Amino acid sequence: MKIIKVNNYDELSEKAAEIIAEAVKKNPSTTLGLATGSSPLGTYNKLIDMCKFGKVDFSKVHTVNLDEYVGLEPTHDQSYRYFMNTNLFDHINIDKNNTFVPSGIAPDMEAECKRYDGVIEKNSPISVQLLGIGENGHIGFNEPADYFPEGTHVVDLTDSTIEANKRFFGSKDEVPKKAITMGLGSIMKAETALLIACGKQKVHAIDMLVNGKVDPKCPASILQNHKNAIIIVDNDAAAKI
Ligand code: GLP
Protein backbone atom coordinates (compact mmCIF):
# COMPACT_ATOMS: atom_id res chain seq x y z
CA MET A 1 0.00 0.00 0.00
CA LYS A 2 1.21 3.44 -0.85
CA ILE A 3 0.24 6.03 1.76
CA ILE A 4 0.11 9.70 0.83
CA LYS A 5 -0.32 12.13 3.71
CA VAL A 6 -1.70 15.55 2.88
CA ASN A 7 -2.32 18.68 4.92
CA ASN A 8 -5.95 19.28 4.11
CA TYR A 9 -9.04 18.21 2.20
CA ASP A 10 -8.24 20.41 -0.79
CA GLU A 11 -4.86 18.71 -1.30
CA LEU A 12 -6.47 15.30 -0.85
CA SER A 13 -9.08 16.10 -3.49
CA GLU A 14 -6.46 17.50 -5.87
CA LYS A 15 -4.30 14.37 -5.64
CA ALA A 16 -7.22 11.97 -6.04
CA ALA A 17 -8.55 13.92 -9.04
CA GLU A 18 -5.10 13.89 -10.66
CA ILE A 19 -4.86 10.10 -10.37
CA ILE A 20 -8.31 9.66 -11.90
CA ALA A 21 -7.65 12.19 -14.69
CA GLU A 22 -4.38 10.44 -15.53
CA ALA A 23 -6.23 7.12 -15.97
CA VAL A 24 -8.67 8.80 -18.36
CA LYS A 25 -5.86 10.46 -20.33
CA LYS A 26 -4.07 7.13 -20.62
CA ASN A 27 -7.21 5.36 -21.86
CA PRO A 28 -10.10 7.68 -22.89
CA SER A 29 -12.60 4.80 -22.78
CA THR A 30 -11.48 3.51 -19.40
CA THR A 31 -13.88 2.33 -16.71
CA LEU A 32 -13.73 4.20 -13.41
CA GLY A 33 -15.10 2.76 -10.18
CA LEU A 34 -16.83 5.54 -8.30
CA ALA A 35 -17.94 6.13 -4.72
CA THR A 36 -20.38 8.28 -2.81
CA GLY A 37 -20.30 9.91 0.63
CA SER A 38 -18.85 13.27 1.61
CA SER A 39 -15.20 12.28 1.06
CA PRO A 40 -15.25 12.20 -2.79
CA LEU A 41 -17.15 15.50 -3.20
CA GLY A 42 -13.96 17.59 -3.44
CA THR A 43 -12.45 15.12 -5.92
CA TYR A 44 -15.57 15.37 -8.09
CA ASN A 45 -15.45 19.17 -7.97
CA LYS A 46 -11.84 19.10 -9.17
CA LEU A 47 -12.76 16.71 -12.01
CA ILE A 48 -15.66 18.97 -13.01
CA ASP A 49 -13.26 21.94 -13.21
CA MET A 50 -10.71 19.93 -15.20
CA CYS A 51 -13.44 18.92 -17.64
CA LYS A 52 -14.69 22.51 -17.99
CA PHE A 53 -11.18 23.68 -18.79
CA GLY A 54 -10.73 20.90 -21.36
CA LYS A 55 -8.08 19.07 -19.35
CA VAL A 56 -9.97 15.80 -19.23
CA ASP A 57 -12.56 14.32 -21.58
CA PHE A 58 -15.18 11.94 -20.17
CA SER A 59 -17.09 11.41 -23.41
CA LYS A 60 -16.01 7.79 -23.78
CA VAL A 61 -15.53 6.93 -20.10
CA HIS A 62 -17.62 4.24 -18.42
CA THR A 63 -18.29 4.20 -14.68
CA VAL A 64 -19.46 1.59 -12.21
CA ASN A 65 -20.52 2.69 -8.75
CA LEU A 66 -19.99 0.78 -5.56
CA ASP A 67 -23.38 0.70 -3.96
CA GLU A 68 -26.97 1.86 -3.47
CA TYR A 69 -29.51 1.91 -0.66
CA VAL A 70 -32.19 -0.75 -0.96
CA GLY A 71 -35.64 0.80 -1.28
CA LEU A 72 -34.66 4.22 -2.60
CA GLU A 73 -35.85 5.27 -6.06
CA PRO A 74 -33.06 6.66 -8.27
CA THR A 75 -34.84 10.03 -8.04
CA HIS A 76 -34.75 10.07 -4.21
CA ASP A 77 -32.40 12.85 -3.12
CA GLN A 78 -30.45 10.45 -0.88
CA SER A 79 -30.10 7.70 -3.46
CA TYR A 80 -26.60 7.18 -4.74
CA ARG A 81 -27.76 7.46 -8.37
CA TYR A 82 -29.11 10.94 -7.54
CA PHE A 83 -25.85 11.75 -5.74
CA MET A 84 -23.76 10.78 -8.76
CA ASN A 85 -25.94 12.69 -11.21
CA THR A 86 -26.04 15.89 -9.18
CA ASN A 87 -22.46 15.86 -7.90
CA LEU A 88 -20.65 14.69 -11.01
CA PHE A 89 -22.41 13.34 -14.09
CA ASP A 90 -24.64 16.39 -14.72
CA HIS A 91 -21.54 18.60 -14.85
CA ILE A 92 -19.16 16.64 -17.09
CA ASN A 93 -19.33 15.47 -20.70
CA ILE A 94 -20.08 11.85 -19.84
CA ASP A 95 -22.76 9.78 -21.59
CA LYS A 96 -25.10 8.77 -18.73
CA ASN A 97 -25.88 5.53 -20.62
CA ASN A 98 -22.32 4.52 -19.76
CA THR A 99 -22.74 5.15 -16.01
CA PHE A 100 -23.84 2.26 -13.82
CA VAL A 101 -25.19 2.20 -10.26
CA PRO A 102 -26.82 -0.91 -8.81
CA SER A 103 -30.60 -0.68 -8.46
CA GLY A 104 -32.03 -0.49 -4.96
CA ILE A 105 -35.58 -1.06 -6.18
CA ALA A 106 -35.29 -4.17 -8.35
CA PRO A 107 -38.19 -6.57 -7.63
CA ASP A 108 -35.69 -9.42 -7.18
CA MET A 109 -32.58 -8.13 -5.44
CA GLU A 110 -30.74 -11.44 -5.80
CA ALA A 111 -31.19 -11.22 -9.57
CA GLU A 112 -30.05 -7.60 -9.43
CA CYS A 113 -26.81 -8.68 -7.70
CA LYS A 114 -26.12 -11.13 -10.52
CA ARG A 115 -27.03 -8.56 -13.16
CA TYR A 116 -24.69 -5.99 -11.59
CA ASP A 117 -21.81 -8.47 -11.46
CA GLY A 118 -22.41 -8.90 -15.20
CA VAL A 119 -22.27 -5.11 -15.67
CA ILE A 120 -18.97 -4.97 -13.79
CA GLU A 121 -17.59 -7.86 -15.82
CA LYS A 122 -18.65 -6.29 -19.12
CA ASN A 123 -17.02 -2.98 -18.20
CA SER A 124 -13.86 -4.48 -16.72
CA PRO A 125 -11.13 -3.78 -16.06
CA ILE A 126 -11.75 -0.94 -13.64
CA SER A 127 -8.67 1.27 -13.91
CA VAL A 128 -9.17 3.26 -10.71
CA GLN A 129 -11.65 2.29 -8.00
CA LEU A 130 -12.27 5.31 -5.78
CA LEU A 131 -13.17 4.43 -2.18
CA GLY A 132 -14.14 6.23 0.98
CA ILE A 133 -14.07 4.37 4.28
CA GLY A 134 -16.74 3.96 6.93
CA GLU A 135 -15.90 4.61 10.58
CA ASN A 136 -16.11 0.85 11.12
CA GLY A 137 -13.75 0.11 8.22
CA HIS A 138 -16.40 -0.61 5.60
CA ILE A 139 -15.71 0.04 1.91
CA GLY A 140 -18.63 0.41 -0.45
CA PHE A 141 -21.22 -1.08 1.89
CA ASN A 142 -19.12 -4.16 2.71
CA GLU A 143 -19.77 -4.14 6.42
CA PRO A 144 -17.62 -5.96 9.03
CA ALA A 145 -18.32 -9.69 8.65
CA ASP A 146 -16.85 -13.15 9.18
CA TYR A 147 -15.59 -13.38 5.59
CA PHE A 148 -14.75 -11.13 2.62
CA PRO A 149 -17.70 -11.26 0.17
CA GLU A 150 -16.57 -11.70 -3.47
CA GLY A 151 -19.43 -10.44 -5.57
CA THR A 152 -22.32 -7.98 -5.44
CA HIS A 153 -24.61 -8.70 -2.50
CA VAL A 154 -27.31 -7.24 -0.29
CA VAL A 155 -26.22 -6.27 3.22
CA ASP A 156 -27.90 -5.33 6.47
CA LEU A 157 -26.37 -2.02 7.45
CA THR A 158 -24.85 -1.97 10.90
CA ASP A 159 -26.20 0.33 13.56
CA SER A 160 -22.97 2.37 13.48
CA THR A 161 -23.32 2.94 9.71
CA ILE A 162 -26.97 3.93 10.08
CA GLU A 163 -25.92 6.28 12.90
CA ALA A 164 -23.08 7.77 10.80
CA ASN A 165 -25.30 8.27 7.74
CA LYS A 166 -28.36 9.68 9.52
CA ARG A 167 -26.91 13.17 8.99
CA PHE A 168 -28.04 12.95 5.37
CA PHE A 169 -31.62 11.98 6.28
CA GLY A 170 -34.35 13.65 8.34
CA SER A 171 -33.90 11.14 11.16
CA LYS A 172 -32.27 7.80 11.94
CA ASP A 173 -35.58 6.04 11.18
CA GLU A 174 -35.47 7.28 7.59
CA VAL A 175 -32.06 5.70 6.87
CA PRO A 176 -32.59 2.51 4.82
CA LYS A 177 -31.61 -0.62 6.73
CA LYS A 178 -30.25 -2.50 3.72
CA ALA A 179 -27.99 -1.76 0.80
CA ILE A 180 -26.65 -3.46 -2.30
CA THR A 181 -22.90 -3.30 -2.73
CA MET A 182 -20.14 -4.37 -5.07
CA GLY A 183 -18.18 -7.16 -3.43
CA LEU A 184 -14.58 -7.06 -2.28
CA GLY A 185 -13.53 -9.47 -5.04
CA SER A 186 -14.50 -6.88 -7.67
CA ILE A 187 -12.81 -4.06 -5.74
CA MET A 188 -9.62 -6.14 -5.50
CA LYS A 189 -9.61 -6.65 -9.28
CA ALA A 190 -9.38 -2.90 -9.96
CA GLU A 191 -5.96 -1.94 -11.33
CA THR A 192 -5.68 0.80 -8.71
CA ALA A 193 -7.68 1.02 -5.47
CA LEU A 194 -7.68 4.65 -4.36
CA LEU A 195 -8.97 5.22 -0.83
CA ILE A 196 -9.43 8.72 0.55
CA ALA A 197 -10.08 9.62 4.17
CA CYS A 198 -10.10 12.81 6.17
CA GLY A 199 -11.07 13.91 9.64
CA LYS A 200 -10.64 12.64 13.19
CA GLN A 201 -13.67 10.34 12.90
CA LYS A 202 -11.64 8.16 10.50
CA VAL A 203 -8.57 7.69 12.79
CA HIS A 204 -9.62 4.26 14.04
CA ALA A 205 -10.62 2.95 10.60
CA ILE A 206 -7.33 4.11 9.05
CA ASP A 207 -5.38 2.65 11.98
CA MET A 208 -7.11 -0.74 11.46
CA LEU A 209 -6.61 -0.56 7.68
CA VAL A 210 -2.90 0.24 7.85
CA ASN A 211 -1.69 -1.31 11.12
CA GLY A 212 -4.21 -4.07 11.75
CA LYS A 213 -4.20 -7.58 10.38
CA VAL A 214 -6.13 -8.50 7.26
CA ASP A 215 -9.46 -9.32 8.86
CA PRO A 216 -13.06 -9.18 7.53
CA LYS A 217 -13.97 -7.41 10.78
CA CYS A 218 -12.30 -4.46 9.02
CA PRO A 219 -13.25 -4.98 5.36
CA ALA A 220 -10.86 -2.24 4.14
CA SER A 221 -7.91 -4.22 5.54
CA ILE A 222 -8.12 -6.47 2.46
CA LEU A 223 -6.46 -3.59 0.58
CA GLN A 224 -3.19 -4.61 2.28
CA ASN A 225 -3.23 -7.44 -0.28
CA HIS A 226 -4.05 -5.23 -3.27
CA LYS A 227 -1.39 -4.96 -5.96
CA ASN A 228 -1.73 -1.19 -6.21
CA ALA A 229 -3.60 0.41 -3.33
CA ILE A 230 -3.12 4.12 -2.72
CA ILE A 231 -4.38 5.62 0.52
CA ILE A 232 -4.63 9.41 0.70
CA VAL A 233 -5.18 10.72 4.22
CA ASP A 234 -5.17 14.12 5.85
CA ASN A 235 -3.27 14.77 9.08
CA ASP A 236 -6.34 14.20 11.26
CA ALA A 237 -7.19 10.78 9.80
CA ALA A 238 -3.48 9.84 9.83
CA ALA A 239 -3.05 10.45 13.57
CA LYS A 240 -2.18 6.80 14.31
CA ILE A 241 -0.20 5.85 11.24
C1 GLP B 1 -21.18 5.35 3.00
C2 GLP B 1 -20.76 4.78 1.65
C3 GLP B 1 -19.28 4.51 1.61
C4 GLP B 1 -18.52 5.69 2.14
C5 GLP B 1 -18.87 5.91 3.58
C6 GLP B 1 -18.12 7.06 4.22
O1 GLP B 1 -21.51 4.42 3.95
N1 GLP B 1 -21.46 3.60 1.31
O2 GLP B 1 -18.92 4.22 0.25
O3 GLP B 1 -17.14 5.47 2.01
O4 GLP B 1 -20.25 6.22 3.62
O5 GLP B 1 -18.72 8.26 3.92
P1 GLP B 1 -18.11 9.67 4.16
O6 GLP B 1 -17.13 9.89 3.07
O7 GLP B 1 -19.28 10.61 4.07
O8 GLP B 1 -17.48 9.67 5.51
Coordinates of C-alpha atoms and ligand atoms in Angstrom, one line a residue:
M1 CA 0.0 0.0 0.0
K2 CA 1.2 3.4 -0.8
I3 CA 0.2 6.0 1.8
I4 CA 0.1 9.7 0.8
K5 CA -0.3 12.1 3.7
V6 CA -1.7 15.5 2.9
N7 CA -2.3 18.7 4.9
N8 CA -5.9 19.3 4.1
Y9 CA -9.0 18.2 2.2
D10 CA -8.2 20.4 -0.8
E11 CA -4.9 18.7 -1.3
L12 CA -6.5 15.3 -0.9
S13 CA -9.1 16.1 -3.5
E14 CA -6.5 17.5 -5.9
K15 CA -4.3 14.4 -5.6
A16 CA -7.2 12.0 -6.0
A17 CA -8.6 13.9 -9.0
E18 CA -5.1 13.9 -10.7
I19 CA -4.9 10.1 -10.4
I20 CA -8.3 9.7 -11.9
A21 CA -7.6 12.2 -14.7
E22 CA -4.4 10.4 -15.5
A23 CA -6.2 7.1 -16.0
V24 CA -8.7 8.8 -18.4
K25 CA -5.9 10.5 -20.3
K26 CA -4.1 7.1 -20.6
N27 CA -7.2 5.4 -21.9
P28 CA -10.1 7.7 -22.9
S29 CA -12.6 4.8 -22.8
T30 CA -11.5 3.5 -19.4
T31 CA -13.9 2.3 -16.7
L32 CA -13.7 4.2 -13.4
G33 CA -15.1 2.8 -10.2
L34 CA -16.8 5.5 -8.3
A35 CA -17.9 6.1 -4.7
T36 CA -20.4 8.3 -2.8
G37 CA -20.3 9.9 0.6
S38 CA -18.8 13.3 1.6
S39 CA -15.2 12.3 1.1
P40 CA -15.3 12.2 -2.8
L41 CA -17.1 15.5 -3.2
G42 CA -14.0 17.6 -3.4
T43 CA -12.5 15.1 -5.9
Y44 CA -15.6 15.4 -8.1
N45 CA -15.5 19.2 -8.0
K46 CA -11.8 19.1 -9.2
L47 CA -12.8 16.7 -12.0
I48 CA -15.7 19.0 -13.0
D49 CA -13.3 21.9 -13.2
M50 CA -10.7 19.9 -15.2
C51 CA -13.4 18.9 -17.6
K52 CA -14.7 22.5 -18.0
F53 CA -11.2 23.7 -18.8
G54 CA -10.7 20.9 -21.4
K55 CA -8.1 19.1 -19.4
V56 CA -10.0 15.8 -19.2
D57 CA -12.6 14.3 -21.6
F58 CA -15.2 11.9 -20.2
S59 CA -17.1 11.4 -23.4
K60 CA -16.0 7.8 -23.8
V61 CA -15.5 6.9 -20.1
H62 CA -17.6 4.2 -18.4
T63 CA -18.3 4.2 -14.7
V64 CA -19.5 1.6 -12.2
N65 CA -20.5 2.7 -8.7
L66 CA -20.0 0.8 -5.6
D67 CA -23.4 0.7 -4.0
E68 CA -27.0 1.9 -3.5
Y69 CA -29.5 1.9 -0.7
V70 CA -32.2 -0.8 -1.0
G71 CA -35.6 0.8 -1.3
L72 CA -34.7 4.2 -2.6
E73 CA -35.9 5.3 -6.1
P74 CA -33.1 6.7 -8.3
T75 CA -34.8 10.0 -8.0
H76 CA -34.7 10.1 -4.2
D77 CA -32.4 12.8 -3.1
Q78 CA -30.4 10.5 -0.9
S79 CA -30.1 7.7 -3.5
Y80 CA -26.6 7.2 -4.7
R81 CA -27.8 7.5 -8.4
Y82 CA -29.1 10.9 -7.5
F83 CA -25.8 11.7 -5.7
M84 CA -23.8 10.8 -8.8
N85 CA -25.9 12.7 -11.2
T86 CA -26.0 15.9 -9.2
N87 CA -22.5 15.9 -7.9
L88 CA -20.7 14.7 -11.0
F89 CA -22.4 13.3 -14.1
D90 CA -24.6 16.4 -14.7
H91 CA -21.5 18.6 -14.8
I92 CA -19.2 16.6 -17.1
N93 CA -19.3 15.5 -20.7
I94 CA -20.1 11.8 -19.8
D95 CA -22.8 9.8 -21.6
K96 CA -25.1 8.8 -18.7
N97 CA -25.9 5.5 -20.6
N98 CA -22.3 4.5 -19.8
T99 CA -22.7 5.1 -16.0
F100 CA -23.8 2.3 -13.8
V101 CA -25.2 2.2 -10.3
P102 CA -26.8 -0.9 -8.8
S103 CA -30.6 -0.7 -8.5
G104 CA -32.0 -0.5 -5.0
I105 CA -35.6 -1.1 -6.2
A106 CA -35.3 -4.2 -8.3
P107 CA -38.2 -6.6 -7.6
D108 CA -35.7 -9.4 -7.2
M109 CA -32.6 -8.1 -5.4
E110 CA -30.7 -11.4 -5.8
A111 CA -31.2 -11.2 -9.6
E112 CA -30.0 -7.6 -9.4
C113 CA -26.8 -8.7 -7.7
K114 CA -26.1 -11.1 -10.5
R115 CA -27.0 -8.6 -13.2
Y116 CA -24.7 -6.0 -11.6
D117 CA -21.8 -8.5 -11.5
G118 CA -22.4 -8.9 -15.2
V119 CA -22.3 -5.1 -15.7
I120 CA -19.0 -5.0 -13.8
E121 CA -17.6 -7.9 -15.8
K122 CA -18.6 -6.3 -19.1
N123 CA -17.0 -3.0 -18.2
S124 CA -13.9 -4.5 -16.7
P125 CA -11.1 -3.8 -16.1
I126 CA -11.8 -0.9 -13.6
S127 CA -8.7 1.3 -13.9
V128 CA -9.2 3.3 -10.7
Q129 CA -11.7 2.3 -8.0
L130 CA -12.3 5.3 -5.8
L131 CA -13.2 4.4 -2.2
G132 CA -14.1 6.2 1.0
I133 CA -14.1 4.4 4.3
G134 CA -16.7 4.0 6.9
E135 CA -15.9 4.6 10.6
N136 CA -16.1 0.8 11.1
G137 CA -13.8 0.1 8.2
H138 CA -16.4 -0.6 5.6
I139 CA -15.7 0.0 1.9
G140 CA -18.6 0.4 -0.4
F141 CA -21.2 -1.1 1.9
N142 CA -19.1 -4.2 2.7
E143 CA -19.8 -4.1 6.4
P144 CA -17.6 -6.0 9.0
A145 CA -18.3 -9.7 8.7
D146 CA -16.8 -13.2 9.2
Y147 CA -15.6 -13.4 5.6
F148 CA -14.7 -11.1 2.6
P149 CA -17.7 -11.3 0.2
E150 CA -16.6 -11.7 -3.5
G151 CA -19.4 -10.4 -5.6
T152 CA -22.3 -8.0 -5.4
H153 CA -24.6 -8.7 -2.5
V154 CA -27.3 -7.2 -0.3
V155 CA -26.2 -6.3 3.2
D156 CA -27.9 -5.3 6.5
L157 CA -26.4 -2.0 7.5
T158 CA -24.8 -2.0 10.9
D159 CA -26.2 0.3 13.6
S160 CA -23.0 2.4 13.5
T161 CA -23.3 2.9 9.7
I162 CA -27.0 3.9 10.1
E163 CA -25.9 6.3 12.9
A164 CA -23.1 7.8 10.8
N165 CA -25.3 8.3 7.7
K166 CA -28.4 9.7 9.5
R167 CA -26.9 13.2 9.0
F168 CA -28.0 12.9 5.4
F169 CA -31.6 12.0 6.3
G170 CA -34.3 13.7 8.3
S171 CA -33.9 11.1 11.2
K172 CA -32.3 7.8 11.9
D173 CA -35.6 6.0 11.2
E174 CA -35.5 7.3 7.6
V175 CA -32.1 5.7 6.9
P176 CA -32.6 2.5 4.8
K177 CA -31.6 -0.6 6.7
K178 CA -30.3 -2.5 3.7
A179 CA -28.0 -1.8 0.8
I180 CA -26.7 -3.5 -2.3
T181 CA -22.9 -3.3 -2.7
M182 CA -20.1 -4.4 -5.1
G183 CA -18.2 -7.2 -3.4
L184 CA -14.6 -7.1 -2.3
G185 CA -13.5 -9.5 -5.0
S186 CA -14.5 -6.9 -7.7
I187 CA -12.8 -4.1 -5.7
M188 CA -9.6 -6.1 -5.5
K189 CA -9.6 -6.7 -9.3
A190 CA -9.4 -2.9 -10.0
E191 CA -6.0 -1.9 -11.3
T192 CA -5.7 0.8 -8.7
A193 CA -7.7 1.0 -5.5
L194 CA -7.7 4.6 -4.4
L195 CA -9.0 5.2 -0.8
I196 CA -9.4 8.7 0.5
A197 CA -10.1 9.6 4.2
C198 CA -10.1 12.8 6.2
G199 CA -11.1 13.9 9.6
K200 CA -10.6 12.6 13.2
Q201 CA -13.7 10.3 12.9
K202 CA -11.6 8.2 10.5
V203 CA -8.6 7.7 12.8
H204 CA -9.6 4.3 14.0
A205 CA -10.6 2.9 10.6
I206 CA -7.3 4.1 9.0
D207 CA -5.4 2.6 12.0
M208 CA -7.1 -0.7 11.5
L209 CA -6.6 -0.6 7.7
V210 CA -2.9 0.2 7.8
N211 CA -1.7 -1.3 11.1
G212 CA -4.2 -4.1 11.8
K213 CA -4.2 -7.6 10.4
V214 CA -6.1 -8.5 7.3
D215 CA -9.5 -9.3 8.9
P216 CA -13.1 -9.2 7.5
K217 CA -14.0 -7.4 10.8
C218 CA -12.3 -4.5 9.0
P219 CA -13.3 -5.0 5.4
A220 CA -10.9 -2.2 4.1
S221 CA -7.9 -4.2 5.5
I222 CA -8.1 -6.5 2.5
L223 CA -6.5 -3.6 0.6
Q224 CA -3.2 -4.6 2.3
N225 CA -3.2 -7.4 -0.3
H226 CA -4.1 -5.2 -3.3
K227 CA -1.4 -5.0 -6.0
N228 CA -1.7 -1.2 -6.2
A229 CA -3.6 0.4 -3.3
I230 CA -3.1 4.1 -2.7
I231 CA -4.4 5.6 0.5
I232 CA -4.6 9.4 0.7
V233 CA -5.2 10.7 4.2
D234 CA -5.2 14.1 5.8
N235 CA -3.3 14.8 9.1
D236 CA -6.3 14.2 11.3
A237 CA -7.2 10.8 9.8
A238 CA -3.5 9.8 9.8
A239 CA -3.1 10.5 13.6
K240 CA -2.2 6.8 14.3
I241 CA -0.2 5.8 11.2
Ligands
GLP1 C1 -21.2 5.4 3.0 C2 -20.8 4.8 1.6 C3 -19.3 4.5 1.6 C4 -18.5 5.7 2.1 C5 -18.9 5.9 3.6 C6 -18.1 7.1 4.2 O1 -21.5 4.4 3.9 N1 -21.5 3.6 1.3 O2 -18.9 4.2 0.3 O3 -17.1 5.5 2.0 O4 -20.2 6.2 3.6 O5 -18.7 8.3 3.9 P1 -18.1 9.7 4.2 O6 -17.1 9.9 3.1 O7 -19.3 10.6 4.1 O8 -17.5 9.7 5.5

